[in-house]
Amino acid sequence: MIRRLVPAVALLASACMSVPAPPPTIAPSSATGEFARLPVASIAPVPDDWWRLYDDPVLDGLVRSALAANADLRVAYANLDGARAALRQARATRLPQTTIESALGVDNPASQPSASGNVPTTDYDIAATASWDLDLFGRLRSAVTAAGADAEAQAAVVDGLRVAVVADTVLAYVDLCGSTRAIATAREVAAAQDRSVALVREQFRAGEVSPLEVSQVATIAAATRGAIAPFEAQRANALYRLATLQGRPPGEARGYRLACTAAPRLRTAAPVGDGTALLLRRPDVREAERRLAAAAARIGVARADLYPRVNLGGAFGLLSGGISAAVTPLVSWAFPNQARATERAALAGWDVAVLQALREVETALAAYDAETRRNRDLATASREAQAYARRAGARVRLGDAPGLLQVDAQRATASATLQQVQSDLAVSQNEVALFRALGGGWRTDAGTR
């Protein structure tokens, strides 16, 4: 296992300001070098708005709507606001804390007679108190650094959700378009097979074929029709996902009019960049690095806790008609916490994030390349199956071959056609999975606050 990994020296710099830095790390060349050299990929940098490579205005609109209205993103933004509020509070603790108090009292003349008779007397009290933690050993300074790193980690969480929302939206659109094409193709094949069934039944009534041929062609036609229902369910599922990704009830998707007839595909090799760019771009890696920086800063808090805290307090006020003032220094001592263990856990989390990022990209690349090669072979198989069906039909009509040859050709054609349609969809799905693994889609105008 890689003991210590680092995305880039720049990521550590922000964690080394007057607080303990994360442990030194060494990046092996395999972590920051090029990915597997495959014809489906290029070393061009990954664009932030990678979905625009498909050149589909409808898809662009869906992504913008999802980034603007997604419910999960709203939750993440609220959590980010909370982290930033905690940072402001941590900064405020380094300033003197002041409090102003006032009171109004009225004496009862019946219980305390005065020389002036039964006239009520009134006392006004007002006081101002102040306290200031001198922060001689950097405890508050380290706490501010840790809170800042926490806020940046939460910002990376938001970026990660943007990646997921974009990828899920594109994938739902891909599934919608791919299943729409699959439905149309399956219906065309089924319709052609139904015509063959009708023809064979006429031949059976004329005594030209046996019941065996009738059953075989009817079986093929029924199996093709049976493939339509799953594609229809997949299409409905894609519509419902698009609706919920935009923060809308799934039922609204039934009114969508999205006229796409094939899953979008890249026209060129996918731009994937290299390992260094990946580790700087992936939100989960940046989040892990910020968690590590926060843990290192909290070691500074724990280290300062080894020394006494000095707090200066004072009060000045008008109490019962007189002026009162006091200054009270306060010294307190606390024991250190388990900050070192937290840092070790954060460092392990960083290692995990880096390894996972590299593995996901390499796996996605391998799957994409394999499906692309399979798709080419299936396209060849589909063309050959159609040629087989034409030649078999011609030989059967000439009486040069039994009718079962034509039935077998129809089965092969239907199978090859549907497999190619499914593979076309799988290629597009693998493209989306690749860009999700690359961490593209987090810097967008629609998602910036």
Coordinates of C-alpha atoms in Angstrom, one line a residue:
M1 CA 0.0 0.0 0.0
I2 CA 1.2 3.5 -0.7
R3 CA 2.2 4.8 2.7
R4 CA 2.1 8.5 2.0
L5 CA 0.5 10.1 -1.0
V6 CA 0.1 13.8 -2.0
P7 CA -1.8 15.4 -4.8
A8 CA 0.6 18.3 -5.1
V9 CA 2.9 20.5 -3.0
A10 CA 0.4 23.4 -3.4
L11 CA -2.2 21.5 -1.4
L12 CA 0.1 21.4 1.6
A13 CA 1.1 25.0 1.5
S14 CA -2.2 26.3 2.9
A15 CA -1.9 23.9 5.9
C16 CA 1.5 25.1 7.0
M17 CA 0.8 28.6 8.3
S18 CA 1.9 29.0 11.9
V19 CA 0.4 25.6 12.9
P20 CA 1.7 22.1 12.7
A21 CA 1.8 20.9 9.1
P22 CA 0.5 17.5 8.0
P23 CA 3.1 14.8 8.0
P24 CA 5.5 14.9 5.0
T25 CA 4.3 12.9 2.1
I26 CA 5.9 11.3 -1.0
A27 CA 4.0 10.9 -4.2
P28 CA 5.1 7.9 -6.3
S29 CA 5.4 8.6 -10.0
S30 CA 2.5 6.2 -10.7
A31 CA 0.1 8.4 -8.7
T32 CA 0.8 11.6 -10.7
G33 CA 1.8 10.2 -14.1
E34 CA -0.3 9.3 -17.1
F35 CA -3.2 6.9 -17.1
A36 CA -3.3 3.7 -19.2
R37 CA -2.6 4.6 -22.9
L38 CA -5.8 3.6 -24.6
P39 CA -7.2 4.8 -28.0
V40 CA -10.5 6.0 -26.4
A41 CA -8.6 8.6 -24.2
S42 CA -6.3 11.6 -24.7
I43 CA -4.1 13.5 -22.3
A44 CA -6.0 16.7 -23.1
P45 CA -7.2 18.5 -19.9
V46 CA -10.7 17.6 -18.7
P47 CA -13.1 20.6 -19.3
D48 CA -15.2 21.7 -16.3
D49 CA -18.3 21.6 -18.4
W50 CA -17.5 18.3 -20.0
W51 CA -21.1 17.6 -20.9
R52 CA -20.9 20.3 -23.6
L53 CA -18.7 18.0 -25.6
Y54 CA -21.9 16.3 -26.6
D55 CA -23.1 19.6 -28.2
D56 CA -26.7 19.0 -27.0
P57 CA -28.7 22.1 -26.0
V58 CA -31.4 20.1 -24.3
L59 CA -28.8 18.4 -22.1
D60 CA -27.2 21.7 -21.3
G61 CA -30.5 23.0 -20.1
L62 CA -31.2 19.9 -17.9
V63 CA -27.8 20.3 -16.2
R64 CA -28.3 24.0 -15.5
S65 CA -31.7 23.3 -14.0
A66 CA -30.4 20.5 -11.8
L67 CA -27.5 22.6 -10.5
A68 CA -29.9 25.4 -9.7
A69 CA -32.6 23.4 -7.9
N70 CA -31.2 20.1 -6.7
A71 CA -32.4 19.3 -3.1
D72 CA -29.1 17.6 -2.1
L73 CA -27.2 20.7 -3.2
R74 CA -29.4 22.9 -1.1
V75 CA -28.6 20.8 2.0
A76 CA -24.9 21.0 1.2
Y77 CA -25.0 24.8 0.8
A78 CA -26.7 25.0 4.2
N79 CA -24.0 22.9 5.8
L80 CA -21.4 25.1 4.1
D81 CA -23.0 28.2 5.6
G82 CA -22.9 26.5 9.0
A83 CA -19.1 25.8 8.6
R84 CA -18.5 29.4 7.5
A85 CA -20.4 30.6 10.5
A86 CA -18.3 28.4 12.8
L87 CA -15.2 30.0 11.2
R88 CA -16.5 33.5 11.9
Q89 CA -17.2 32.5 15.5
A90 CA -13.7 31.1 15.9
R91 CA -12.2 34.4 14.6
A92 CA -14.4 36.4 17.0
T93 CA -13.0 34.5 20.0
R94 CA -9.6 36.1 19.4
L95 CA -11.1 39.6 20.0
P96 CA -12.0 41.0 23.5
Q97 CA -15.5 40.0 24.6
T98 CA -17.6 42.8 26.0
T99 CA -20.9 42.8 27.8
I100 CA -23.1 45.7 28.9
E101 CA -25.6 45.2 31.7
S102 CA -28.1 47.6 33.2
A103 CA -30.7 47.5 36.0
L104 CA -33.4 49.7 37.5
G105 CA -34.5 49.4 41.2
V106 CA -37.2 51.1 43.2
D107 CA -37.1 51.2 47.0
N108 CA -40.4 50.6 48.9
P109 CA -41.1 53.6 51.2
A110 CA -43.4 51.6 53.4
S111 CA -40.7 49.1 54.4
Q112 CA -37.8 51.6 54.5
P113 CA -39.0 55.1 55.6
S114 CA -36.8 57.9 54.5
A115 CA -36.2 61.3 56.0
S116 CA -38.1 62.9 53.2
G117 CA -41.3 61.0 53.9
N118 CA -43.0 58.3 51.8
V119 CA -41.2 59.2 48.6
P120 CA -39.9 56.3 46.5
T121 CA -36.2 56.3 45.7
T122 CA -34.8 54.9 42.4
D123 CA -31.4 53.3 41.8
Y124 CA -29.8 53.0 38.4
D125 CA -27.1 50.4 37.8
I126 CA -25.1 50.0 34.6
A127 CA -21.9 48.1 34.1
A128 CA -19.6 47.0 31.3
T129 CA -17.5 43.9 31.5
A130 CA -14.7 42.7 29.2
S131 CA -12.6 39.7 28.9
W132 CA -9.7 38.9 26.6
D133 CA -7.9 35.6 26.1
L134 CA -4.3 36.6 25.5
D135 CA -3.7 33.4 23.4
L136 CA 0.0 33.3 24.4
F137 CA 0.5 29.9 22.9
G138 CA -1.5 30.0 19.7
R139 CA -4.6 28.0 20.9
L140 CA -7.1 30.3 19.4
R141 CA -5.0 30.9 16.3
S142 CA -4.8 27.2 15.6
A143 CA -8.5 26.9 16.3
V144 CA -9.2 29.5 13.6
T145 CA -7.0 27.6 11.2
A146 CA -8.8 24.4 11.9
A147 CA -12.2 26.0 11.4
G148 CA -11.0 27.5 8.1
A149 CA -9.9 24.1 6.9
D150 CA -13.2 22.6 8.0
A151 CA -15.1 25.2 5.9
E152 CA -12.9 24.5 2.9
A153 CA -13.5 20.8 3.3
Q154 CA -17.2 21.5 3.4
A155 CA -16.8 23.5 0.2
A156 CA -15.2 20.5 -1.4
V157 CA -18.2 18.4 -0.3
V158 CA -20.4 20.8 -2.2
D159 CA -18.1 20.5 -5.2
G160 CA -18.4 16.7 -5.0
L161 CA -22.2 16.9 -5.0
R162 CA -22.0 19.1 -8.1
V163 CA -20.0 16.4 -9.8
A164 CA -22.6 13.8 -8.8
V165 CA -25.6 15.9 -9.8
V166 CA -24.0 16.7 -13.2
A167 CA -23.1 13.0 -13.8
D168 CA -26.5 11.7 -12.6
T169 CA -28.3 14.2 -14.9
V170 CA -26.2 13.3 -17.9
L171 CA -26.6 9.6 -17.2
A172 CA -30.4 9.9 -16.8
Y173 CA -30.5 11.7 -20.2
V174 CA -28.3 9.0 -21.7
D175 CA -30.6 6.3 -20.4
L176 CA -33.6 8.2 -21.6
C177 CA -32.3 8.6 -25.2
G178 CA -30.7 5.2 -25.4
S179 CA -33.9 3.4 -24.2
T180 CA -36.0 5.4 -26.6
R181 CA -33.9 4.2 -29.4
A182 CA -33.9 0.6 -28.1
I183 CA -37.7 0.7 -27.9
A184 CA -38.0 1.9 -31.5
T185 CA -35.5 -0.7 -32.7
A186 CA -37.1 -3.5 -30.9
R187 CA -40.5 -2.5 -32.2
E188 CA -39.2 -2.5 -35.8
V189 CA -37.6 -5.9 -35.4
A190 CA -40.8 -7.3 -33.7
A191 CA -43.0 -5.9 -36.5
A192 CA -40.8 -7.5 -39.2
Q193 CA -41.0 -10.8 -37.3
D194 CA -44.7 -10.6 -36.9
R195 CA -44.9 -10.3 -40.7
S196 CA -42.7 -13.4 -41.0
V197 CA -45.0 -15.2 -38.6
A198 CA -48.0 -14.3 -40.7
L199 CA -46.3 -15.5 -43.8
V200 CA -45.2 -18.8 -42.3
R201 CA -48.7 -19.5 -41.0
E202 CA -50.0 -19.0 -44.6
Q203 CA -47.4 -21.4 -45.8
F204 CA -48.5 -23.8 -43.1
R205 CA -52.1 -23.6 -44.2
A206 CA -50.9 -24.3 -47.7
G207 CA -49.0 -27.3 -46.5
E208 CA -45.6 -25.9 -47.4
V209 CA -44.1 -25.9 -43.9
S210 CA -44.6 -27.9 -40.7
P211 CA -45.9 -26.7 -37.3
L212 CA -42.2 -26.7 -36.2
E213 CA -41.4 -23.7 -38.4
V214 CA -44.5 -21.9 -37.2
S215 CA -43.5 -22.3 -33.5
Q216 CA -40.0 -21.2 -34.1
V217 CA -40.8 -18.0 -35.8
A218 CA -43.6 -17.2 -33.3
T219 CA -41.1 -17.8 -30.4
I220 CA -38.6 -15.4 -31.9
A221 CA -41.3 -12.7 -32.4
A222 CA -42.6 -13.1 -28.8
A223 CA -39.1 -12.9 -27.4
T224 CA -38.4 -9.7 -29.2
R225 CA -41.7 -8.1 -28.0
G226 CA -40.7 -9.2 -24.5
A227 CA -37.6 -7.0 -24.7
I228 CA -39.6 -3.9 -25.2
A229 CA -41.1 -3.7 -21.7
P230 CA -37.8 -3.5 -19.9
F231 CA -36.7 -0.7 -22.2
E232 CA -39.9 1.2 -21.5
A233 CA -39.3 0.8 -17.7
Q234 CA -35.8 2.1 -18.2
R235 CA -37.1 5.1 -20.0
A236 CA -39.7 5.9 -17.3
N237 CA -37.0 5.5 -14.7
A238 CA -34.7 8.0 -16.5
L239 CA -37.5 10.5 -16.7
Y240 CA -38.3 10.2 -12.9
R241 CA -34.6 10.7 -12.1
L242 CA -34.4 13.8 -14.2
A243 CA -37.4 15.3 -12.4
T244 CA -36.0 14.6 -8.9
L245 CA -32.6 15.8 -9.8
Q246 CA -34.2 19.1 -10.6
G247 CA -36.1 19.1 -7.2
R248 CA -39.4 18.2 -8.7
P249 CA -41.9 15.4 -8.0
P250 CA -41.4 12.4 -10.2
G251 CA -44.9 12.6 -11.6
E252 CA -44.1 15.8 -13.4
A253 CA -41.7 13.9 -15.6
R254 CA -44.6 12.3 -17.4
G255 CA -45.2 15.6 -19.0
Y256 CA -41.7 16.1 -20.3
R257 CA -41.3 16.3 -24.1
L258 CA -37.7 15.3 -24.7
A259 CA -37.2 14.4 -28.3
C260 CA -34.0 12.5 -28.4
T261 CA -33.7 9.3 -30.4
A262 CA -30.2 8.1 -29.6
A263 CA -27.8 8.3 -26.6
P264 CA -25.2 11.1 -27.1
R265 CA -21.7 9.9 -27.9
L266 CA -18.3 11.6 -27.9
R267 CA -17.0 12.3 -31.4
T268 CA -13.4 12.3 -30.3
A269 CA -11.2 10.6 -27.7
A270 CA -12.2 11.4 -24.1
P271 CA -10.0 14.1 -22.5
V272 CA -8.7 12.6 -19.2
G273 CA -5.5 14.6 -18.3
D274 CA -3.0 13.0 -16.0
G275 CA -2.8 11.9 -12.4
T276 CA -1.6 15.2 -11.0
A277 CA -4.5 17.1 -12.5
L278 CA -6.9 14.4 -11.2
L279 CA -5.7 14.7 -7.6
L280 CA -6.0 18.5 -7.7
R281 CA -9.5 18.3 -9.3
R282 CA -11.2 15.5 -7.5
P283 CA -13.4 17.1 -4.7
D284 CA -13.1 14.1 -2.4
V285 CA -9.3 14.3 -2.5
R286 CA -9.4 18.0 -1.8
E287 CA -11.8 17.4 1.1
A288 CA -9.5 14.7 2.6
E289 CA -6.5 17.1 2.3
R290 CA -8.5 19.9 4.1
R291 CA -9.6 17.4 6.8
L292 CA -5.9 16.5 7.3
A293 CA -5.0 20.2 7.5
A294 CA -7.8 20.7 10.1
A295 CA -6.5 17.8 12.1
A296 CA -2.9 19.2 12.0
A297 CA -4.2 22.6 13.2
R298 CA -6.0 20.9 16.1
I299 CA -2.6 19.5 17.2
G300 CA -1.7 23.1 17.7
V301 CA -4.7 23.5 19.9
A302 CA -3.8 20.5 21.9
R303 CA -0.2 21.6 22.2
A304 CA -1.3 25.0 23.5
D305 CA -3.4 23.2 26.1
L306 CA -0.2 22.0 27.7
Y307 CA 0.3 25.5 28.9
P308 CA -1.9 27.7 31.1
R309 CA -4.5 30.0 29.6
V310 CA -4.3 33.6 30.6
N311 CA -7.5 35.6 30.4
L312 CA -7.8 39.2 31.4
G313 CA -11.2 40.3 32.7
G314 CA -12.4 43.7 33.9
A315 CA -15.6 45.6 34.8
F316 CA -16.5 49.2 35.0
G317 CA -19.8 50.6 36.0
L318 CA -22.2 52.8 38.0
L319 CA -23.5 50.6 40.8
S320 CA -26.1 52.1 43.3
G321 CA -24.9 55.6 42.6
G322 CA -21.2 54.9 42.9
I323 CA -18.5 54.1 40.4
S324 CA -17.0 50.6 40.5
A325 CA -14.0 49.2 38.6
A326 CA -12.1 45.9 38.8
V327 CA -9.5 43.9 36.9
T328 CA -9.3 40.2 37.4
P329 CA -6.7 38.0 35.6
L330 CA -7.7 34.4 35.3
V331 CA -5.4 31.5 34.8
S332 CA -6.7 28.1 33.9
W333 CA -5.2 24.8 32.7
A334 CA -6.6 21.9 30.7
F335 CA -5.2 18.6 29.6
P336 CA -4.5 17.8 25.9
N337 CA -6.9 15.9 23.8
Q338 CA -6.5 13.1 21.3
A339 CA -5.5 15.3 18.3
R340 CA -2.7 13.1 17.2
A341 CA -5.0 10.1 16.7
T342 CA -7.4 12.3 14.7
E343 CA -4.5 13.4 12.5
R344 CA -3.5 9.8 11.8
A345 CA -7.0 9.0 10.9
A346 CA -7.2 12.0 8.6
L347 CA -3.9 11.0 6.9
A348 CA -5.3 7.5 6.3
G349 CA -8.4 9.0 4.9
W350 CA -6.3 11.0 2.5
D351 CA -4.5 7.9 1.4
V352 CA -7.8 6.2 0.8
A353 CA -9.2 9.1 -1.2
V354 CA -6.1 9.2 -3.5
L355 CA -6.0 5.5 -4.1
Q356 CA -9.8 5.4 -4.7
A357 CA -9.5 8.2 -7.2
L358 CA -6.8 6.5 -9.2
R359 CA -8.5 3.2 -9.1
E360 CA -11.9 4.6 -10.3
V361 CA -10.3 6.4 -13.2
E362 CA -8.3 3.4 -14.4
T363 CA -11.3 1.1 -14.0
A364 CA -13.6 3.4 -15.8
L365 CA -11.0 3.8 -18.7
A366 CA -10.7 0.0 -18.9
A367 CA -14.5 -0.5 -19.0
Y368 CA -14.9 2.3 -21.6
D369 CA -12.2 0.9 -23.9
A370 CA -13.6 -2.7 -23.6
E371 CA -17.2 -1.6 -24.3
T372 CA -16.0 0.5 -27.3
R373 CA -14.2 -2.5 -28.8
R374 CA -17.2 -4.7 -28.1
N375 CA -19.4 -2.2 -29.8
R376 CA -17.4 -2.3 -33.0
D377 CA -17.5 -6.1 -33.0
L378 CA -21.3 -6.1 -32.4
A379 CA -21.8 -3.5 -35.3
T380 CA -19.9 -6.0 -37.6
A381 CA -22.0 -8.9 -36.3
S382 CA -25.2 -6.9 -36.9
R383 CA -24.2 -6.2 -40.5
E384 CA -23.2 -9.8 -41.1
A385 CA -26.5 -11.0 -39.6
Q386 CA -28.5 -8.8 -41.9
A387 CA -26.6 -10.2 -44.9
Y388 CA -27.1 -13.7 -43.6
A389 CA -30.9 -13.1 -43.4
R390 CA -31.0 -11.7 -47.0
R391 CA -29.1 -14.7 -48.4
A392 CA -31.0 -17.3 -46.4
G393 CA -34.3 -15.8 -47.5
A394 CA -33.1 -15.9 -51.2
R395 CA -32.1 -19.5 -50.9
V396 CA -35.3 -20.6 -49.2
R397 CA -37.4 -18.8 -51.9
L398 CA -35.4 -20.6 -54.6
G399 CA -36.0 -23.9 -52.8
D400 CA -32.3 -24.4 -52.3
A401 CA -32.5 -24.5 -48.5
P402 CA -35.0 -25.5 -45.8
G403 CA -37.2 -22.9 -44.1
L404 CA -35.4 -23.5 -40.8
L405 CA -32.4 -21.7 -42.3
Q406 CA -34.4 -18.5 -42.7
V407 CA -35.8 -18.9 -39.2
D408 CA -32.2 -19.2 -37.8
A409 CA -31.2 -16.1 -39.7
Q410 CA -34.0 -14.1 -38.3
R411 CA -33.0 -15.1 -34.8
A412 CA -29.4 -14.1 -35.4
T413 CA -30.5 -10.8 -36.8
A414 CA -32.8 -9.9 -33.9
S415 CA -30.2 -10.9 -31.3
A416 CA -27.3 -9.0 -33.0
T417 CA -29.5 -5.9 -33.5
L418 CA -30.7 -5.7 -29.9
Q419 CA -27.2 -6.4 -28.6
Q420 CA -25.8 -3.5 -30.6
V421 CA -28.4 -1.1 -29.4
Q422 CA -27.7 -2.1 -25.8
S423 CA -24.0 -1.7 -26.4
D424 CA -24.4 1.7 -27.9
L425 CA -26.2 2.7 -24.6
A426 CA -23.4 1.1 -22.5
V427 CA -20.7 3.0 -24.3
S428 CA -22.4 6.3 -23.5
Q429 CA -23.0 5.1 -19.9
N430 CA -19.3 4.3 -19.6
E431 CA -18.4 7.8 -20.9
V432 CA -20.4 9.3 -18.1
A433 CA -18.8 7.0 -15.5
L434 CA -15.4 8.1 -16.7
F435 CA -16.1 11.8 -16.4
R436 CA -17.6 11.2 -12.9
A437 CA -14.4 9.4 -11.9
L438 CA -12.3 12.3 -13.3
G439 CA -14.2 14.7 -11.1
G440 CA -15.4 16.9 -13.9
G441 CA -18.3 19.3 -13.5
W442 CA -17.7 21.0 -10.2
R443 CA -16.7 24.5 -11.5
T444 CA -19.8 25.8 -13.2
D445 CA -21.5 29.2 -13.3
A446 CA -24.8 27.6 -12.3
G447 CA -23.3 26.0 -9.2
T448 CA -21.2 28.9 -7.9
R449 CA -22.4 30.8 -4.9

